XYZ file of C-alpha atoms in Angstrom:
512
model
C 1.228 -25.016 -89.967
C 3.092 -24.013 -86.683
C 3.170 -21.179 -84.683
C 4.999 -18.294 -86.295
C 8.449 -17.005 -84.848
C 11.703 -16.117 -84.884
C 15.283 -17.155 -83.988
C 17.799 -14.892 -81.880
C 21.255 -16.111 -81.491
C 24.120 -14.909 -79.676
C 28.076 -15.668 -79.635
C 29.065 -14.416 -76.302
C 32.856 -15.007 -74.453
C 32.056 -18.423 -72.734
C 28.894 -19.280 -74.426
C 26.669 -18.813 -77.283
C 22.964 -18.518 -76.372
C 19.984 -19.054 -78.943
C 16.022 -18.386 -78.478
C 12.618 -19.247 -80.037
C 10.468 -16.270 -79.427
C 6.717 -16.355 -81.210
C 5.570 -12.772 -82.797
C 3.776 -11.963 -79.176
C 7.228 -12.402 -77.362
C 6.818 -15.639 -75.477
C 9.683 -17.320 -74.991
C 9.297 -21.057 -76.677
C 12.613 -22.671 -76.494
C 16.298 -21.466 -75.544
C 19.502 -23.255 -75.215
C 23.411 -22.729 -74.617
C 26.395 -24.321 -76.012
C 29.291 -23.272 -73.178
C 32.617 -22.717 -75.317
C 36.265 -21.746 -73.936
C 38.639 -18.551 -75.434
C 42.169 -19.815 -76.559
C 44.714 -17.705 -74.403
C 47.951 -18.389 -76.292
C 49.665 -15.396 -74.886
C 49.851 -13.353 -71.496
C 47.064 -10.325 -72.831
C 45.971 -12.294 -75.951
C 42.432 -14.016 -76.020
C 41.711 -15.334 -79.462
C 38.874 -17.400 -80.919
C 38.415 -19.917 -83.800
C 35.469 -18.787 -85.901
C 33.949 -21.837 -87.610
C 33.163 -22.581 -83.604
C 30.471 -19.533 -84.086
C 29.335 -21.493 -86.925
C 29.302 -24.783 -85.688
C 27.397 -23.532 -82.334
C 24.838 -21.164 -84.499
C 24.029 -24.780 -86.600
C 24.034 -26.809 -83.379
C 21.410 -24.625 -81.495
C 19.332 -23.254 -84.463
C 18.859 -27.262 -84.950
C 18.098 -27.951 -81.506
C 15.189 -25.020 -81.123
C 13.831 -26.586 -84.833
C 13.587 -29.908 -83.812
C 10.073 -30.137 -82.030
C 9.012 -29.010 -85.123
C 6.136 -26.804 -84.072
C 7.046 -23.526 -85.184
C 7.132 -21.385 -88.754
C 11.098 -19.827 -88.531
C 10.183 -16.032 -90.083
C 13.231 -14.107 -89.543
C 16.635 -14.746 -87.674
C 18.410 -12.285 -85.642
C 22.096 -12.274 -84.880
C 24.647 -10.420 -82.564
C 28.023 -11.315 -80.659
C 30.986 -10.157 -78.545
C 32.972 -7.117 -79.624
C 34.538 -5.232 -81.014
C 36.174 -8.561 -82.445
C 38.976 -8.266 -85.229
C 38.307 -11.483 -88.037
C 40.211 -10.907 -91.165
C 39.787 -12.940 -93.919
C 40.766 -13.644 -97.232
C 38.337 -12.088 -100.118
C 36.817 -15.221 -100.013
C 35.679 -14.717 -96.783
C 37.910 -17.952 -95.531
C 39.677 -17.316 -91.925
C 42.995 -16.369 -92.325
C 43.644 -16.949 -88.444
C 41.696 -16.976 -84.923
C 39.397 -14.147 -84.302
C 41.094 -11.306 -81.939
C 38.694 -10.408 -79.173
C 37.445 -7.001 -77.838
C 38.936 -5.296 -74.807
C 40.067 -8.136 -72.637
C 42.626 -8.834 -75.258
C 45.411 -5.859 -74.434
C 48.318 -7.149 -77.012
C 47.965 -4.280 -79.192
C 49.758 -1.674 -76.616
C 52.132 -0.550 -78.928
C 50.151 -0.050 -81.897
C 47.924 2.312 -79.447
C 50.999 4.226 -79.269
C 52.311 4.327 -82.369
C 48.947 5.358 -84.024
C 48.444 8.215 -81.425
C 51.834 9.569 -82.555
C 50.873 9.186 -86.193
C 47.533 10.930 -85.746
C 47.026 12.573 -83.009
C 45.800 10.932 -79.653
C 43.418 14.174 -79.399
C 42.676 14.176 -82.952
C 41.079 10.050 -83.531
C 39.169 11.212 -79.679
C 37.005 14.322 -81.974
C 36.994 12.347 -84.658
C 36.036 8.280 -83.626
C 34.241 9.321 -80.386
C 36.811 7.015 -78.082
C 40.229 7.015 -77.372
C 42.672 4.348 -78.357
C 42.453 1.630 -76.151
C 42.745 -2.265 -76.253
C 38.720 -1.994 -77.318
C 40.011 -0.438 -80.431
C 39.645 -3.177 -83.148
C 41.901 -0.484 -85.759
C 44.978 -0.744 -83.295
C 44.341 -4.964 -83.422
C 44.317 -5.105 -87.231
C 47.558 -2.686 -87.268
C 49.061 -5.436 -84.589
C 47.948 -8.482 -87.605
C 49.835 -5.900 -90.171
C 53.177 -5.750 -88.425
C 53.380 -8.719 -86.584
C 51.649 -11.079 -89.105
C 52.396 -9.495 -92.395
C 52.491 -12.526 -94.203
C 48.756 -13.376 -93.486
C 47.945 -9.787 -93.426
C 48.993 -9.602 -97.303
C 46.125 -11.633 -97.774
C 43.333 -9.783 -95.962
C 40.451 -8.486 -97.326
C 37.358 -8.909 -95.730
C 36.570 -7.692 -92.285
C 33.822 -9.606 -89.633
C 32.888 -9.544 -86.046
C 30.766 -12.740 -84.490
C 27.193 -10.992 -85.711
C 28.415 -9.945 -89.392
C 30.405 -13.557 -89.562
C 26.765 -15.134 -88.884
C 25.156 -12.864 -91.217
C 27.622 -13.894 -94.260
C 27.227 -17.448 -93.612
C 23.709 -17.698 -93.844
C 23.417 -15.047 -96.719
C 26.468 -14.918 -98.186
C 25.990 -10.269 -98.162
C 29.068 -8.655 -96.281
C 28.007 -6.272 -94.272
C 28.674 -4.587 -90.426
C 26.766 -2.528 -88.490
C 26.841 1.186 -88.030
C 27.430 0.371 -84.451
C 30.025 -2.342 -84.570
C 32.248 -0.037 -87.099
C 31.973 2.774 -84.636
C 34.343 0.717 -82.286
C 36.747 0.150 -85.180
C 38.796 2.942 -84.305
C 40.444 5.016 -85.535
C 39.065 3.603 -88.783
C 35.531 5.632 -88.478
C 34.085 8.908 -88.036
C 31.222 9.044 -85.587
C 30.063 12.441 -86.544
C 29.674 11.114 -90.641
C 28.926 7.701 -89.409
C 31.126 6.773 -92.355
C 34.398 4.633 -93.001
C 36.920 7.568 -92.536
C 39.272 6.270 -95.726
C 42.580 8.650 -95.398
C 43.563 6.008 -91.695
C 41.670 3.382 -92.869
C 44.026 3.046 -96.513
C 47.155 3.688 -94.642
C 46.187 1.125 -92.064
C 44.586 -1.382 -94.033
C 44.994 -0.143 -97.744
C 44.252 -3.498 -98.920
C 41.202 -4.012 -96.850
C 37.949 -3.760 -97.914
C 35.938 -2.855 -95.562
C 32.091 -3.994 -95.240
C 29.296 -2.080 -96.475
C 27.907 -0.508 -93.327
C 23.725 -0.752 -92.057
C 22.228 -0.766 -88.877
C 21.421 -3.717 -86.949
C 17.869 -4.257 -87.814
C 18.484 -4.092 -91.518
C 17.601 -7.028 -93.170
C 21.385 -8.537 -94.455
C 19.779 -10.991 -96.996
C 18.039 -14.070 -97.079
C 18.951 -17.622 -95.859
C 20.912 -19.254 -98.722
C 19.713 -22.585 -99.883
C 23.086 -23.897 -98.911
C 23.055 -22.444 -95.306
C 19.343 -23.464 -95.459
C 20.834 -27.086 -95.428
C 22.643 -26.845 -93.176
C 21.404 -25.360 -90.548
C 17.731 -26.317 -91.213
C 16.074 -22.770 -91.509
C 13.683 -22.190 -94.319
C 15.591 -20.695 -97.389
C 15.098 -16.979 -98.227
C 13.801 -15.961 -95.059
C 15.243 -12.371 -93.654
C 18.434 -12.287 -91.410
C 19.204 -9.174 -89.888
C 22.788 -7.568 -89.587
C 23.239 -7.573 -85.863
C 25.142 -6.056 -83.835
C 27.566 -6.164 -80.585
C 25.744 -8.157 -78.204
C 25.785 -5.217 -75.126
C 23.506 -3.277 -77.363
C 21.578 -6.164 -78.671
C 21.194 -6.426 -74.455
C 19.899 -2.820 -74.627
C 17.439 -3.238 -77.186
C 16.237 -6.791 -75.712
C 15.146 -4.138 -72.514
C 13.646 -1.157 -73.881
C 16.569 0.582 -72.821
C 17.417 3.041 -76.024
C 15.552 6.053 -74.760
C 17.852 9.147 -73.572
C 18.863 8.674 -70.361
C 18.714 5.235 -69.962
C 21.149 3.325 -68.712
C 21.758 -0.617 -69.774
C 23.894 -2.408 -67.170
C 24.354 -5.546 -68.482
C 25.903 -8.114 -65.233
C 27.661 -10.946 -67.527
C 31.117 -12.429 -67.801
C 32.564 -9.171 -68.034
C 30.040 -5.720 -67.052
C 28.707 -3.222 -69.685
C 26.973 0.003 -69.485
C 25.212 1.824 -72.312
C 23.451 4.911 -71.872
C 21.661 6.583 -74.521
C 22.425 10.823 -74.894
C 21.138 13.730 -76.792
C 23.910 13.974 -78.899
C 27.354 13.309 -79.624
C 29.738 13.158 -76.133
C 33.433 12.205 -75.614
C 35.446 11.182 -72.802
C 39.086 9.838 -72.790
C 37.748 7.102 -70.053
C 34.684 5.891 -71.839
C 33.469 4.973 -75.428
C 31.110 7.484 -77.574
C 29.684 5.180 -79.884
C 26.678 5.563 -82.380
C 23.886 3.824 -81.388
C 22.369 0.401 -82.272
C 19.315 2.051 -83.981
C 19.304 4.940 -86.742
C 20.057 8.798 -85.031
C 20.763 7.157 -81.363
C 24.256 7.870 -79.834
C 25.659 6.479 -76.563
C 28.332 7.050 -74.018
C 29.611 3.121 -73.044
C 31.765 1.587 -70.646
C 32.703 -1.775 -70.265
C 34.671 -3.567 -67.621
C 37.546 -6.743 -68.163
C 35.701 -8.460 -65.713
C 32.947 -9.481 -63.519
C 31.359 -12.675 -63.856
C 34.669 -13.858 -65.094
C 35.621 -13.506 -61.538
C 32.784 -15.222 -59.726
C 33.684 -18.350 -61.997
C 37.438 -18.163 -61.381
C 36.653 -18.372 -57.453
C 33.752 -20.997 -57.602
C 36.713 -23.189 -59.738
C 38.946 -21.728 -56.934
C 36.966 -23.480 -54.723
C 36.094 -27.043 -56.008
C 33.533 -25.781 -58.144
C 30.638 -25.594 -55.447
C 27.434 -24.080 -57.194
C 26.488 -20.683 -57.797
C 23.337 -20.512 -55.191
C 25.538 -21.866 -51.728
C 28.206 -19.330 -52.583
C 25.422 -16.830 -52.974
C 24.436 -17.819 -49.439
C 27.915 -17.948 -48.086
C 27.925 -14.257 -49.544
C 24.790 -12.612 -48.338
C 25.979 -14.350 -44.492
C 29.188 -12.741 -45.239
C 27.366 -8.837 -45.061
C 27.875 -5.529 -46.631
C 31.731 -4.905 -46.809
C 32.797 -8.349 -46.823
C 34.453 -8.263 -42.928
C 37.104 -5.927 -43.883
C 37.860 -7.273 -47.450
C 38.390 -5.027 -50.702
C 38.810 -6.497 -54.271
C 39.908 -4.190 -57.112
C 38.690 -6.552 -59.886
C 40.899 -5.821 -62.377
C 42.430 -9.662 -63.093
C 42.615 -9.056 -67.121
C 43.620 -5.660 -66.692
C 40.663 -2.750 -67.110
C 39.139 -1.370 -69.839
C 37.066 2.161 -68.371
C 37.344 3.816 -67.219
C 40.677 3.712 -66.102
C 41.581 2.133 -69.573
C 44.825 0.160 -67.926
C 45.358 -3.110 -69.568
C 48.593 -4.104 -67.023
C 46.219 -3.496 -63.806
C 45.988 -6.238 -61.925
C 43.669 -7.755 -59.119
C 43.596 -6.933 -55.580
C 42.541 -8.876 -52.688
C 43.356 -6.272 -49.727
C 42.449 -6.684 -45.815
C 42.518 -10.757 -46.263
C 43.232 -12.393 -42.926
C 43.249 -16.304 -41.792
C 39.683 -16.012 -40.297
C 38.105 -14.606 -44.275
C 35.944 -17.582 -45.650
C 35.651 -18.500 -49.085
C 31.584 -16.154 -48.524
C 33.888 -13.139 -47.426
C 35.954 -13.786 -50.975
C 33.263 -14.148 -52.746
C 31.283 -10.771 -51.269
C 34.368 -9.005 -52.152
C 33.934 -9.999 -55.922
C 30.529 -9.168 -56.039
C 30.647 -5.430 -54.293
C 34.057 -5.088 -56.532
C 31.602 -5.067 -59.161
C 29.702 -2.657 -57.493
C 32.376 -0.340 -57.420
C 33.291 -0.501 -60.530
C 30.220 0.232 -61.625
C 30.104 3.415 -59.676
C 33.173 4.594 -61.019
C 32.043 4.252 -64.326
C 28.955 5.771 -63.791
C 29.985 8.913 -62.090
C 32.597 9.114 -64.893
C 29.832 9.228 -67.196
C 28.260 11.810 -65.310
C 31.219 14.031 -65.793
C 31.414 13.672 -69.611
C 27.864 14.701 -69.713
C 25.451 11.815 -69.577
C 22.523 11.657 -67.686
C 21.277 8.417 -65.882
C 17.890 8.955 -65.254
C 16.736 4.984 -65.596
C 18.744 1.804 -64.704
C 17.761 -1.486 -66.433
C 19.314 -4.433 -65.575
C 20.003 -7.485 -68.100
C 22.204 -10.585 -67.984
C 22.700 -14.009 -66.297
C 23.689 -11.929 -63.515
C 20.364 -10.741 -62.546
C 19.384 -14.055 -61.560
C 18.543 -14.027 -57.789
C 18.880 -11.113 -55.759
C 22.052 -10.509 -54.298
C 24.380 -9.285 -56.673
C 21.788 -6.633 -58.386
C 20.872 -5.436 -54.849
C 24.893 -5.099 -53.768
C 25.234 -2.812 -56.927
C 22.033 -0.561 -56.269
C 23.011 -0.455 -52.602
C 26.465 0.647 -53.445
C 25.653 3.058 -56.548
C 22.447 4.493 -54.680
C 20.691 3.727 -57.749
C 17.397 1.487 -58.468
C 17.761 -1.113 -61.257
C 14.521 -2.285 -63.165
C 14.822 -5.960 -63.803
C 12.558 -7.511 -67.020
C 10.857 -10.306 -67.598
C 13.624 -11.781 -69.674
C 17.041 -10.915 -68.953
C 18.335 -13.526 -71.160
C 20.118 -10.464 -73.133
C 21.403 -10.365 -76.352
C 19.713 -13.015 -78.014
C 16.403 -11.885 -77.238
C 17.249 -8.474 -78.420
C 18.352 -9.852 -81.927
C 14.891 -12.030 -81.890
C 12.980 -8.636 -81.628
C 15.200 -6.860 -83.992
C 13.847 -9.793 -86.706
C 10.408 -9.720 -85.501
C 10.334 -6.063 -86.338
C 10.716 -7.074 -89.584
C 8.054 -8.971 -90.324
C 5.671 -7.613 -87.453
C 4.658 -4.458 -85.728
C 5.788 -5.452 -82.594
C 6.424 -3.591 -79.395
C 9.412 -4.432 -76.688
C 7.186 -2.878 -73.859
C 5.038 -5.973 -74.856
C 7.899 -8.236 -75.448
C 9.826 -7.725 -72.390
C 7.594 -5.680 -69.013
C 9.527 -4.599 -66.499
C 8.642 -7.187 -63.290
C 10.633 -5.932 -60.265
C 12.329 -3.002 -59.014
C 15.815 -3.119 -56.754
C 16.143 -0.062 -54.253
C 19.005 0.859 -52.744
C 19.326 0.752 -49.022
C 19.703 3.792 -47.041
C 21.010 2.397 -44.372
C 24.003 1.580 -45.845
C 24.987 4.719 -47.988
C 27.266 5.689 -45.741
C 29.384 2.443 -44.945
C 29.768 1.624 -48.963
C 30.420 5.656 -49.259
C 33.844 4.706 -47.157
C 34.476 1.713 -49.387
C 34.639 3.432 -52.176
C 36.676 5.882 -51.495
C 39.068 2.866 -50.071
C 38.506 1.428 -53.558
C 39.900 4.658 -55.417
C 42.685 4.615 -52.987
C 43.268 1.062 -53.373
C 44.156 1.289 -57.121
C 45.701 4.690 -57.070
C 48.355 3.400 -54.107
C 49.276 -0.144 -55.611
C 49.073 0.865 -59.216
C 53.115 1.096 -59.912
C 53.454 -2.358 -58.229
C 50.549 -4.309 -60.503
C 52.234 -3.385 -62.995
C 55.810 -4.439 -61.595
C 53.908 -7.243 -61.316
C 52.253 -7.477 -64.840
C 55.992 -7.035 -66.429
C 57.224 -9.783 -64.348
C 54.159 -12.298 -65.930
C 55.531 -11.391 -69.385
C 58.782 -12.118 -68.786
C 57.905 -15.569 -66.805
C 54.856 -16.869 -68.246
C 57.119 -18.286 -71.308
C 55.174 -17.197 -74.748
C 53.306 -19.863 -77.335
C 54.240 -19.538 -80.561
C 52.278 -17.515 -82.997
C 49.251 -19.318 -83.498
C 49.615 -19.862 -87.545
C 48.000 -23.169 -87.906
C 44.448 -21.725 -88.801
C 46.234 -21.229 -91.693
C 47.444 -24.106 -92.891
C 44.571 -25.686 -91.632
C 42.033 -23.996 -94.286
C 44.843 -23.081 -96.589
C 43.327 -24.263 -100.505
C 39.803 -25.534 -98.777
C 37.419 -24.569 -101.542
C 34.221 -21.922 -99.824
C-alpha cells in the first residue's frame, strides 16, 4: 500500500496545473502542460474543450506513474466564468467562450440591460453586465449562432466539464453560476428562471452545489482512462481564483486574495451581500460566504508579451533589469489595459499605454512599467472596493507571480499594504486538492499551507508612487476617447476569421 492522497487539477488560460498532495499537505508531485487560447476574432478568445480533457488525462497519468501513492479523492477547478454549451449529450457543440478577456458580447450587454433593467440584474445578480457575464455570451451563441444554439442543452465551465467526464453527474457550483448573469439571483442563490427561459428556454441548466460537494465517483470508463481508481469521490469545483482563495486560508471576512497570474484577481470575503457597478458581488466558494471580486484583463499576460517582445530572455534577468531600473520606471507609465479592462473600469475597447517612453528607456525600464502597472491597478481596484463597502483587513498573496520578490514588493509598496505569502502559492490546484481531502479527512489549511513571509510596504516611497497614481488615473481618463478611436480602427483592419463552426462538424454523429 502507498501513501494516501489526493489529486488537484487546474485548467487555467495558458496552462493547466495538477498536484499530488498526501492527507498532511506535503506536496509529492506537480506538473504543467502549457496550452495556447484560439483568438479567431479581434475581442474573441475561445478554447477547444477535449484539450481540458486531454491535459487532465495527461497529468493525472504523469503524478500516478511512480506508483507510490493511494489516489482518495480528486479535486477540480478552472478559468471563468467560461460559456461551454453542449448538446444533451454533453458533446461540444463549439469552442468554449472564455471569461472577461473575451469582450465580443458588447451588444448583447446592451440589449439585455434595455430588456431588464441595467439597475434591476445589479440588485438582483450582484454584478453588472459586463464581458465577465457568461448570460450575455450564451445570448451572443443564440443570435449569432442559432443554428448550433438550437441544439444546446447542457451548460459547463472547465471545473464542471472535468467533473462530468470523470463521473458522468452534471452539476456547477453555487459560485460559478453566480457569474452567469443575469441568469441567477445571488440573494436566493438559485437559477432565477423568468431571464434564464427567455434567454436560454431550451437550456437546461446544471443542478447547482458548492465546490466541495462530492459530484460523484470516478466512472469505470474515466477510471480507464485516466488511471484513477474507480468510484473514488470527485468534487464539483469551482472558478480557479477562489479555488486560489481557499488553497490560502483566505475565506475569512476581510480577507483579501490577490492572486498575481496571467491576468490579476482579487477576492475579498464580506459580512454580507454588497454591490458595486465596478466590481463583482459573487457568493462565495463555501456555503453562507459572499465576496466582493475584481479581476483585471491582464497582468502576467503582459510580462510574457514583452519577454517574447524581447527575444524571449528569461524571467529572472528581466527581473534584474527591473529592480536596476527603480521605483517609477525613469519617467515611464503603463496603463495595462492591452485586452481591454474588466474592473473596475469595466471597458473592454481600452487599450494599453506606454507614456513618457524616450530613446534612452531600456527594455528593464519597460518591463518596471508592467510590473508597477499592475500595482496600480491593483490599487484602483482596491480602493474601489473600499467604497462599495469592503473591508481589507488581510492581504494574501497566491500565484506564479509571487515567485521572487520584486513584483509582490512593487504592489505592497505602491498599495501601502503588506501581503502574506504561503508556503505554496501554486494556487488553484492546491486549493481543489484540499477541497477533496476534506472529504475524506479532517484536515486543516492552516496546516496545509503556513504563512512563511511577510512583504511591507516601504515608507519611503509612499509619496513618489502617491504621484504615480494619480498620473495613472489621469493617464486613462485623458487618452480614453483615442484608445478607443484606436480599438474601432483594429476592428475594421484586423480582417475577421470566419465563424469558427468546424467543432461541429468535427464531433457531429461521434457516439459519447
Amino acid at each position: 500500500m502507498g501513501v494516501s492522497a489526493v489529486i488537484g487539477v487546474d485548467i487555467g488560460t495558458s496552462s493547466s496545473k495538477g498536484v499530488l498532495v498526501d492527507l498532511d499537505g506535503r506536496l509529492i508531485r506537480s506538473c504543467t502542460r502549457e496550452h495556447d487560447v484560439d483568438r479567431p476574432q479581434p475581442g474573441w478568445v475561445e478554447m477547444d474543450a477535449e484539450v481540458w480533457w486531454q491535459e487532465f488525462v495527461a497529468i493525472t497519468r504523469e503524478l500516478l506513474a511512480p506508483g507510490d501513492t493511494d489516489v482518495a479523492a480528486v479535486g477540480v477547478s478552472g478559468m471563468g466564468p467560461c460559456v461551454l454549451l453542449t448538446d444533451a449529450a454533453g458533446t461540444p457543440l463549439r469552442p468554449a467562450i472564455l471569461y472577461g478577456i473575451d469582450t465580443r458580447s458588447t451588444r448583447q450587454i446592451a440589449t439585455l440591460n434595455e430588456r431588464f433593467g441595467g439597475d434591476e440584474i445589479l440588485q438582483r445578480c450582484g454584478s453588472a453586465l459586463s464581458s465577465q457575464a457568461a448570460g450575455a455570451k450564451i445570448a451572443w451563441i443564440a443570435e449569432t449562432e442559432p443554428h448550433l444554439f438550437t441544439r444546446a442543452r447542457r451548460l459547463f465551465m472547465p471545473s464542471s466539464w472535468l467533473a462530468f467526464r470523470l463521473t458522468g453527474r452534471y452539476v456547477l457550483d453555487q459560485h460559478s453560476a453566480s457569474q452567469c448573469t443575469p441568469l441567477y439571483d445571488t440573494e436566493s442563490r438559485a437559477w432565477y428562471q423568468p431571464w434564464a427561459s427567455e434567454i436560454a428556454p431550451d437550456l437546461v441548466l446544471p443542478p447547482l452545489g458548492w465546490a466541495g460537494d462530492v459530484a460523484g465517483g470516478v466512472t469505470a470508463e474515466a477510471a480507464a482512462v485516466t488511471g484513477l481508481p474507480p468510484g473514488i469521490p470527485v468534487i464539483t469545483g469551482t472558478i480557479d481564483a477562489w479555488s486560489e482563495a481557499i488553497s490560502v486560508g483566505a475565506q475569512g471576512v476581510g480577507d483579501l486574495m490577490l492572486m498575481y497570474g496571467t491576468t490579476m484577481f482579487l477576492v475579498n470575503t464580506v459580512p454580507n451581500r454588497l454591490t458595486s457597478p465596478s466590481l463583482w458581488g459573487t457568493v462565495g466558494a463555501l456555503p453562507d460566504t459572499r465576496n466582493l471580486a475584481a479581476g483585471m484583463a491582464t497582468s502576467g499576460a503582459i510580462t510574457r508579451w514583452l519577454r517574447e517582445l524581447f527575444g524571449s530572455p528569461d524571467y529572472p534577468e528581466l527581473l534584474r533589469l527591473a529592480e536596476r531600473s527603480g521605483p517609477g520606471a525613469r519617467g515611464l507609465l503603463m496603463l495595462p489595459y492591452f485586452a481591454g479592462e474588466r474592473t473596475p473600469i469595466m471597458d473592454p475597447e481600452a487599450r494599453g499605454v506606454i507614456a513618457g517612453l524616450t530613446v534612452s528607456h531600456t527594455r528593464g525600464d519597460l518591463y518596471r512599467a508592467a510590473l508597477e502597472a499592475t500595482g496600480l491597478g491593483v490599487r484602483h481596484n482596491i480602493e474601489t472596493m473600499a467604497a462599495a463597502g469592503g473591508e481589507i483587513r488581510r492581504v494574501v498573496a497566491v500565484g506564479g507571480g509571487t515567485q521572487g520578490e520584486l513584483w509582490t514588493q512593487i504592489v505592497s509598496d505602491i498599495t501601502g499594504r503588506a501581503q502574506l505569502i504561503p508556503a505554496q502559492t501554486i494556487g488553484a490546484s492546491f486549493g481543489a486538492a484540499f477541497l477533496a481531502a476534506q472529504v475524506i479527512s479532517d484536515v486543516s489549511i492552516d496546516v496545509w499551507n503556513p504563512i512563511r513571509e511577510v512583504r511591507t510596504p516601504r515608507p519611503e516611497l509612499t509619496a513618489d508612487y502617491d504621484e504615480l497614481y494619480a498620473l495613472y488615473r489621469q493617464l486613462y481618463a485623458g487618452s480614453r476617447d483615442v484608445a478607443h478611436g484606436l480599438a474601432a480602427r483594429q476592428a475594421r483592419l484586423m480582417a475577421p476569421a470566419p465563424v469558427r463552426t468546424h467543432h461541429e462538424v468535427r464531433t457531429e454523429g461521434v457516439a459519447r
